[in-house]
Amino acid sequence: MAALRCAHALRRLSSIQCSRRSPRTVRGLASIKPPSSLFAPLDTFPERHIGPDDAEVSKMLSALGYESMDAFVGATVPPKIRVPAASVDNTSIPAVSESQLHARARELGGQNKLFKSYIGMGYHSAVVPPVILRNVMENPAWYTPYTPYQPEIAQGRLESLINFQTMVMSLTSMDIANASMLDEATAAAEGMVMAFVSASSKKKTFLVDSGVSPQTLAVLHTRAKGFGINVVTGNVFALLEDETLRSGICGVLIQYPDVNGTIKDFTSLSKKVHSLGGLVICATDLLALTKLKPPGEWGADVVVGNSARFGVPAGYGGPHAAFFAVTDRLKRKMPGRLIGRSRDTQGKPAYRLSLQTREQHIRREKATSNICTSQALLANMAAMYAVYHGPVGLLRIADKVHKFTQVFKTSVEAMGYKSENQVFFDTVTLDVSGTAVGNAHNVHAAAEAAGINLRHIDESHIGVTFDESVSPADLVALLDVFASGAKVSTVSLSDLAEPKTSAIPESLQRTSEYLSHPVFNKHHSETEMLRYIHHLASKDLGLVHAMIPLGSCTMKLNSTSSMIPLTWPEFSNVHPFVPYDQVKGYRTIIKELEDDLCRITGFAAASLQPNSGAAGEYAGLSVIKAYHESRGEGQREVCLIPLSAHGTNPASAAMAGLKVVAVKVHSDGNLDLEDLKTKAEKHKDQLAAFMITYPSTFGVFEAGVQAACKIIHDNGGQVYLDGANLNAQIGLTNPATCGGDVCHMNLHKTFAIPHGGGGPGVGPICVAEHLAPFLPSHPAMPEKGELSIDAVSAAPFGSASINVISWAYIKMLGGQGLVDSSKIALLNANYMASRLAPHYTLRYKNENGRVAHELLIDLAEFDKAAGLKVTDFAKRLQDYGFHPPTCSWPIATCMLIEPTESETLEELDRFCDAMIQIRHEAEDIITGKQPKDNNLLKNAPHPVSVMTLSDSEWNRPYSRQTAAYPLPWLHEKKFWPTVSRIDDAYGDLNLICDCPSVEEMTS
């Protein structure tokens, strides 16, 4: 009998597989055009990136009633805004094959000089453990998922982010930490605003110590302007004694250790600031805190910094995961993502995003932070680094770094150099003026001749910072540079003695334990670490499993070919403040990417500095405000924003110092032009800007976009076109033609940078010619425009290393491939709309019945008929192995679906089949075949823990088969959620944001 059952099961499985394959026998390469000649490359990229082949495209066009792609596009994109075909084509952006791209990347990488950098200033040459490099950073299971809004299929990276939060809380001795910020400078700016808001926005003076990094100070100046905060820089101990400042102080920013390496005791300062009602914000270094008394023990209220030292490459500035930790009383004011523990319907522990009511998508213009993207992938790398090394390993690394610094200081002092700081961890500042070398310029020249970079301070002083990557040979080579300058004998390793004491005074040395949780004390062999990484990855649904049809998120292919150069040393091991002549390869890539983005958008100039889409919004609006001020029109501070806009729009406007006025939207989804005109004219003397997303957040090309922009221009304002949906535009229209003056783009959407499970992102801005002089500057840039706004991120080119991905993506697709991608994105969405429309209410479409690159389905009818919410449909989709579309946005009762161009017809149909089957399941509830409170949708998802309940515990009016395998192909390909539905309310009421204790784990 067992043999018969086995044979039956095999026959059944075979029939399932055959039925699944039967509609498709040959696809893809069989229908593409043959190469133009024998000598043409075969590894061209467009057919690898674009999912549907020619036959599938024809089938979808036919299903929609069109004979050609041109006819379809003509019915979808308004004719008035179309651009000439030659605006983006293979002449303007020539296509290269994958192998040609790698050859070019090698060539440009070779133009970056890999000097040994001791520049410091918050950036280090991290050593990335190979097990983390290969299995996290280079692993699509980690870099292709989206932000974990669907926690039941994201428990792996949520656990890793809890590890990150626990790591930060433990090392800083703070009560709570978030799941990362964009960079240290913007984290410090968020801390400044938190201090301002905590003082009820009445105290407007913020003190910044002179030991704070210059890039942080530049970002603070930019951010302070929008809030009217007065930033005062100097010796904070002295500034606190200034009676003219004391009454207005909302907070203080200090650095520990400071940028020059000095370590100060800030205990008394904290008490004084608190007595004045202010907050103490401390920028610090996680590795240093293994040896230093943590800020939480001497009174800091907010602690920020860069975690990249924990195993994340320098990457010419990023991306890196900053951290942000606060005392318990500030937790509900803390910006950014926060991971907390809750429980599922079975009472089992589960992780989720907590306290989302703090965030911009809820608070909109009342928000004081617009942060939307964090740096999840980099935070996970840093957390894994701490897991791999543990407290003992981290202390060994810290001891080596500290002692190397001591050996260096002792040696150069013996040569006649003077150290400006006697108390330090890894950085010393040297006065070189009293030596034979004469001045700092000569030391730098000698160092560069030896392939070494030091920190430029002034004519007499230089800075030297050590990190984990410095070898004994590196140390000797560095000392030889100084010996040569001092005209003394060079040294050998045998001349150097290990220090017997610490350069950190006993009163500032750490005595408390850290990283005591088991997760940081058991995965120290590579075998165990490898298994832990893959165990967590197995819990998360990413693009390696299925399409992720999130509307407004553009979850397209993150191609391996575009990712490969990212981890080459020529791109990953470059400090962001090296001299420009050492990064000719990077500069070429940046210039080419800027030029291509300008060509695509129709604008004149670009900045790659903003390191998220929301940061791009903020930068663009700040540029507009600076433009008005340069014309003597600083009173222009009204920003018109449609009610349908993404929450970051009003939050960004408020941060830039603008007053938000909402504009109505018609019931058909189109902007109310009459309301826009009325409000533009009412505020014409104060009108600064109008923010509009195009295509709209409702998923349609609005025909009146040019008319709307004209209204704004006629009343003295500028138009900010949100480029979140640029994937629908390339080569068909562009923001400039639509009437915009500035736009941001999400390189992590349209241009294929991975979402990383919640970051990184890049949000460059492109501007019209009259706004180009106002683009962001940076202290590390050799030239600063007279009209430029200050920096908006810590590094001059933001998250520079991942810009290489978008550069590669554009070059491999070429102009025609980019245009074809946009066309297929439109086609895929419209095909899905046509399949789903008979079963669901399609909310918006144009006069031709067409949507843009995404579609909005309304589920309100199911709530009325059966008590089913959007969440119920979303959780049931998880049982079918899909990540749900964007839920309850831009309308609370809707799902926003965006397939992108990367998905094949087979995958589109698979998703549509799932949605249609769920519609049938909902009908059973409407007709009474299933109860309203105990059914497939209300009980979804169904993890293994539910499916293995005993017969007596299975109290559901449907079978296990129906719950787990509602469609045949799930027998072959099934992704299991790891927990049942999570209780959000319980998680917010019982906020716990660190790793469970040993007792909790064993209970």
JSON list of C-alpha atoms in Angstrom, two decimals, residues 42 73 179 195 374 395 552 685 815 906:
[
{"chain": "A", "resi": 42, "resn": "LEU", "atom": "CA", "xyz": [25.59, 37.56, -27.31]},
{"chain": "A", "resi": 73, "resn": "VAL", "atom": "CA", "xyz": [1.51, 53.62, -25.66]},
{"chain": "A", "resi": 179, "resn": "ALA", "atom": "CA", "xyz": [16.87, 50.18, 13.00]},
{"chain": "A", "resi": 195, "resn": "ALA", "atom": "CA", "xyz": [15.99, 68.74, 20.88]},
{"chain": "A", "resi": 374, "resn": "SER", "atom": "CA", "xyz": [16.71, 53.33, 6.43]},
{"chain": "A", "resi": 395, "resn": "LEU", "atom": "CA", "xyz": [37.55, 44.06, 22.24]},
{"chain": "A", "resi": 552, "resn": "SER", "atom": "CA", "xyz": [5.13, 53.01, -6.07]},
{"chain": "A", "resi": 685, "resn": "ASP", "atom": "CA", "xyz": [2.90, 86.46, -3.37]},
{"chain": "A", "resi": 815, "resn": "GLY", "atom": "CA", "xyz": [18.69, 54.21, -24.51]},
{"chain": "A", "resi": 906, "resn": "GLU", "atom": "CA", "xyz": [3.86, 33.46, -16.59]}
]
